[in-house]
Amino acid sequence: MVGFFELSDFPDPLGFQNDTARYSLGYQAEIQAGTRNLLSGGADVEHETGELGSRADELLAPTRTNVGFYAQDRVVFGDRVYVTLGGRVEHNDSFGTKFVPRAAVAMRARDGVDATTLRASAGAGIKEPNFFETFGTSFF
């Protein structure tokens, strides 16, 4: 039987193999510094491996390790204003090392049962392609 299209979703009669494993480890610590500062910091490590590709060909066996370190300080001004400043350094085997900052402020406009809090935050982020997007062999 011949399909309508030249390409098929299943071009390989032996199929594809997409076996992956991800191992991760993380640590976070917090410490109260005086009466106004709450310091947080930590580290994450993630290691991914896999066997990907067409079973008719030699399988790819990629690996990728990501390491991140972060720190932030939440400062209290009076009873109503909280300022958070922080950053993270990400190292990715595929994309290199980047610094990602963040800042936030929260202000309680009033107290009580129906208290109002105004919040604002800004920061940058990194979103890497997933393991299949980075190393997969199919264009689907």
CSV table of C-alpha atoms in Angstrom, one decimal:
chain,number,residue,atom,x,y,z
A,1,MET,CA,0.0,0.0,0.0
A,2,VAL,CA,1.3,3.5,-0.9
A,3,GLY,CA,0.4,6.5,1.2
A,4,PHE,CA,-0.6,9.9,0.0
A,5,PHE,CA,2.6,11.5,1.3
A,6,GLU,CA,6.2,10.8,0.5
A,7,LEU,CA,7.2,10.9,4.1
A,8,SER,CA,5.7,8.8,6.8
A,9,ASP,CA,5.4,9.0,10.6
A,10,PHE,CA,7.0,5.6,10.7
A,11,PRO,CA,9.8,5.6,8.1
A,12,ASP,CA,11.8,2.9,10.0
A,13,PRO,CA,10.2,-0.6,10.1
A,14,LEU,CA,12.4,-1.4,13.2
A,15,GLY,CA,11.2,1.7,15.0
A,16,PHE,CA,12.9,4.2,17.1
A,17,GLN,CA,14.5,4.0,20.5
A,18,ASN,CA,14.2,6.8,23.0
A,19,ASP,CA,15.5,5.6,26.3
A,20,THR,CA,16.7,8.3,28.7
A,21,ALA,CA,17.7,8.7,32.3
A,22,ARG,CA,17.9,11.8,34.5
A,23,TYR,CA,19.7,12.0,37.8
A,24,SER,CA,19.5,15.1,40.0
A,25,LEU,CA,20.8,16.3,43.3
A,26,GLY,CA,20.1,19.6,45.0
A,27,TYR,CA,20.7,21.4,48.3
A,28,GLN,CA,19.3,24.6,49.7
A,29,ALA,CA,20.1,26.4,53.0
A,30,GLU,CA,18.5,29.4,54.7
A,31,ILE,CA,19.9,31.5,57.5
A,32,GLN,CA,18.5,34.5,59.4
A,33,ALA,CA,21.0,37.3,59.3
A,34,GLY,CA,20.0,39.8,62.0
A,35,THR,CA,16.4,40.8,62.3
A,36,ARG,CA,15.9,42.0,58.7
A,37,ASN,CA,17.6,39.6,56.3
A,38,LEU,CA,16.8,36.0,55.3
A,39,LEU,CA,19.6,34.6,53.2
A,40,SER,CA,19.0,31.6,50.9
A,41,GLY,CA,21.4,29.7,48.7
A,42,GLY,CA,21.9,26.4,47.1
A,43,ALA,CA,23.1,24.3,44.3
A,44,ASP,CA,21.6,21.8,41.8
A,45,VAL,CA,23.2,19.2,39.6
A,46,GLU,CA,21.3,17.3,36.8
A,47,HIS,CA,22.8,14.6,34.6
A,48,GLU,CA,21.0,13.2,31.6
A,49,THR,CA,21.9,10.2,29.4
A,50,GLY,CA,20.1,8.4,26.6
A,51,GLU,CA,20.1,6.1,23.7
A,52,LEU,CA,18.2,7.7,20.9
A,53,GLY,CA,17.6,7.1,17.2
A,54,SER,CA,16.5,4.6,14.6
A,55,ARG,CA,17.1,1.0,15.5
A,56,ALA,CA,18.2,0.4,11.9
A,57,ASP,CA,21.2,2.7,12.4
A,58,GLU,CA,23.7,3.2,15.2
A,59,LEU,CA,22.0,4.7,18.2
A,60,LEU,CA,23.2,8.1,19.5
A,61,ALA,CA,24.4,8.0,23.2
A,62,PRO,CA,24.4,11.7,24.3
A,63,THR,CA,25.0,13.0,27.8
A,64,ARG,CA,24.3,16.4,29.3
A,65,THR,CA,25.1,17.9,32.7
A,66,ASN,CA,23.6,21.1,34.1
A,67,VAL,CA,24.9,22.8,37.2
A,68,GLY,CA,23.3,25.7,39.0
A,69,PHE,CA,24.2,27.9,42.0
A,70,TYR,CA,21.9,30.5,43.5
A,71,ALA,CA,21.6,33.0,46.3
A,72,GLN,CA,19.1,35.5,47.4
A,73,ASP,CA,18.5,38.0,50.2
A,74,ARG,CA,15.0,39.0,51.5
A,75,VAL,CA,15.2,42.2,53.4
A,76,VAL,CA,12.4,43.6,55.6
A,77,PHE,CA,12.0,47.4,55.9
A,78,GLY,CA,9.7,48.3,58.8
A,79,ASP,CA,6.6,46.1,59.0
A,80,ARG,CA,5.3,46.5,55.5
A,81,VAL,CA,8.0,46.4,52.8
A,82,TYR,CA,9.9,43.3,51.7
A,83,VAL,CA,12.6,43.4,49.0
A,84,THR,CA,14.1,40.3,47.5
A,85,LEU,CA,17.3,40.4,45.4
A,86,GLY,CA,19.0,37.3,44.0
A,87,GLY,CA,20.6,35.6,41.2
A,88,ARG,CA,21.5,32.2,39.7
A,89,VAL,CA,24.5,31.0,37.7
A,90,GLU,CA,23.6,28.2,35.3
A,91,HIS,CA,26.2,26.1,33.5
A,92,ASN,CA,24.8,23.9,30.7
A,93,ASP,CA,27.1,21.5,28.7
A,94,SER,CA,25.3,22.5,25.5
A,95,PHE,CA,24.9,26.3,26.0
A,96,GLY,CA,27.6,27.5,28.3
A,97,THR,CA,27.4,29.6,31.5
A,98,LYS,CA,24.8,32.4,32.1
A,99,PHE,CA,23.9,34.6,35.1
A,100,VAL,CA,20.2,35.0,35.7
A,101,PRO,CA,19.1,37.9,38.1
A,102,ARG,CA,15.9,38.5,39.9
A,103,ALA,CA,14.3,41.2,42.1
A,104,ALA,CA,11.0,41.6,43.8
A,105,VAL,CA,9.3,44.0,46.1
A,106,ALA,CA,6.1,43.6,48.2
A,107,MET,CA,4.4,46.3,50.2
A,108,ARG,CA,1.4,45.8,52.6
A,109,ALA,CA,-0.9,48.7,51.9
A,110,ARG,CA,-3.0,47.9,55.0
A,111,ASP,CA,-3.4,45.3,57.7
A,112,GLY,CA,-6.4,43.3,58.8
A,113,VAL,CA,-8.7,40.5,57.5
A,114,ASP,CA,-9.0,42.1,54.1
A,115,ALA,CA,-5.3,43.2,53.9
A,116,THR,CA,-4.0,44.5,50.6
A,117,THR,CA,-0.5,43.7,49.4
A,118,LEU,CA,1.1,45.2,46.3
A,119,ARG,CA,3.7,43.1,44.5
A,120,ALA,CA,6.2,43.6,41.7
A,121,SER,CA,9.0,41.4,40.4
A,122,ALA,CA,11.4,41.2,37.5
A,123,GLY,CA,14.0,38.7,36.4
A,124,ALA,CA,15.5,36.8,33.5
A,125,GLY,CA,15.2,33.1,32.8
A,126,ILE,CA,16.7,30.3,30.8
A,127,LYS,CA,14.7,27.5,29.2
A,128,GLU,CA,16.8,25.0,27.4
A,129,PRO,CA,15.5,22.6,24.8
A,130,ASN,CA,14.5,19.2,26.3
A,131,PHE,CA,16.7,16.2,25.7
A,132,PHE,CA,14.8,15.0,22.6
A,133,GLU,CA,14.8,18.5,21.1
A,134,THR,CA,18.5,18.7,21.5
A,135,PHE,CA,19.6,15.2,20.5
A,136,GLY,CA,16.7,13.6,18.7
A,137,THR,CA,17.1,12.3,15.2
A,138,SER,CA,13.4,12.6,14.0
A,139,PHE,CA,12.2,15.9,12.6
A,140,PHE,CA,8.8,15.3,14.1
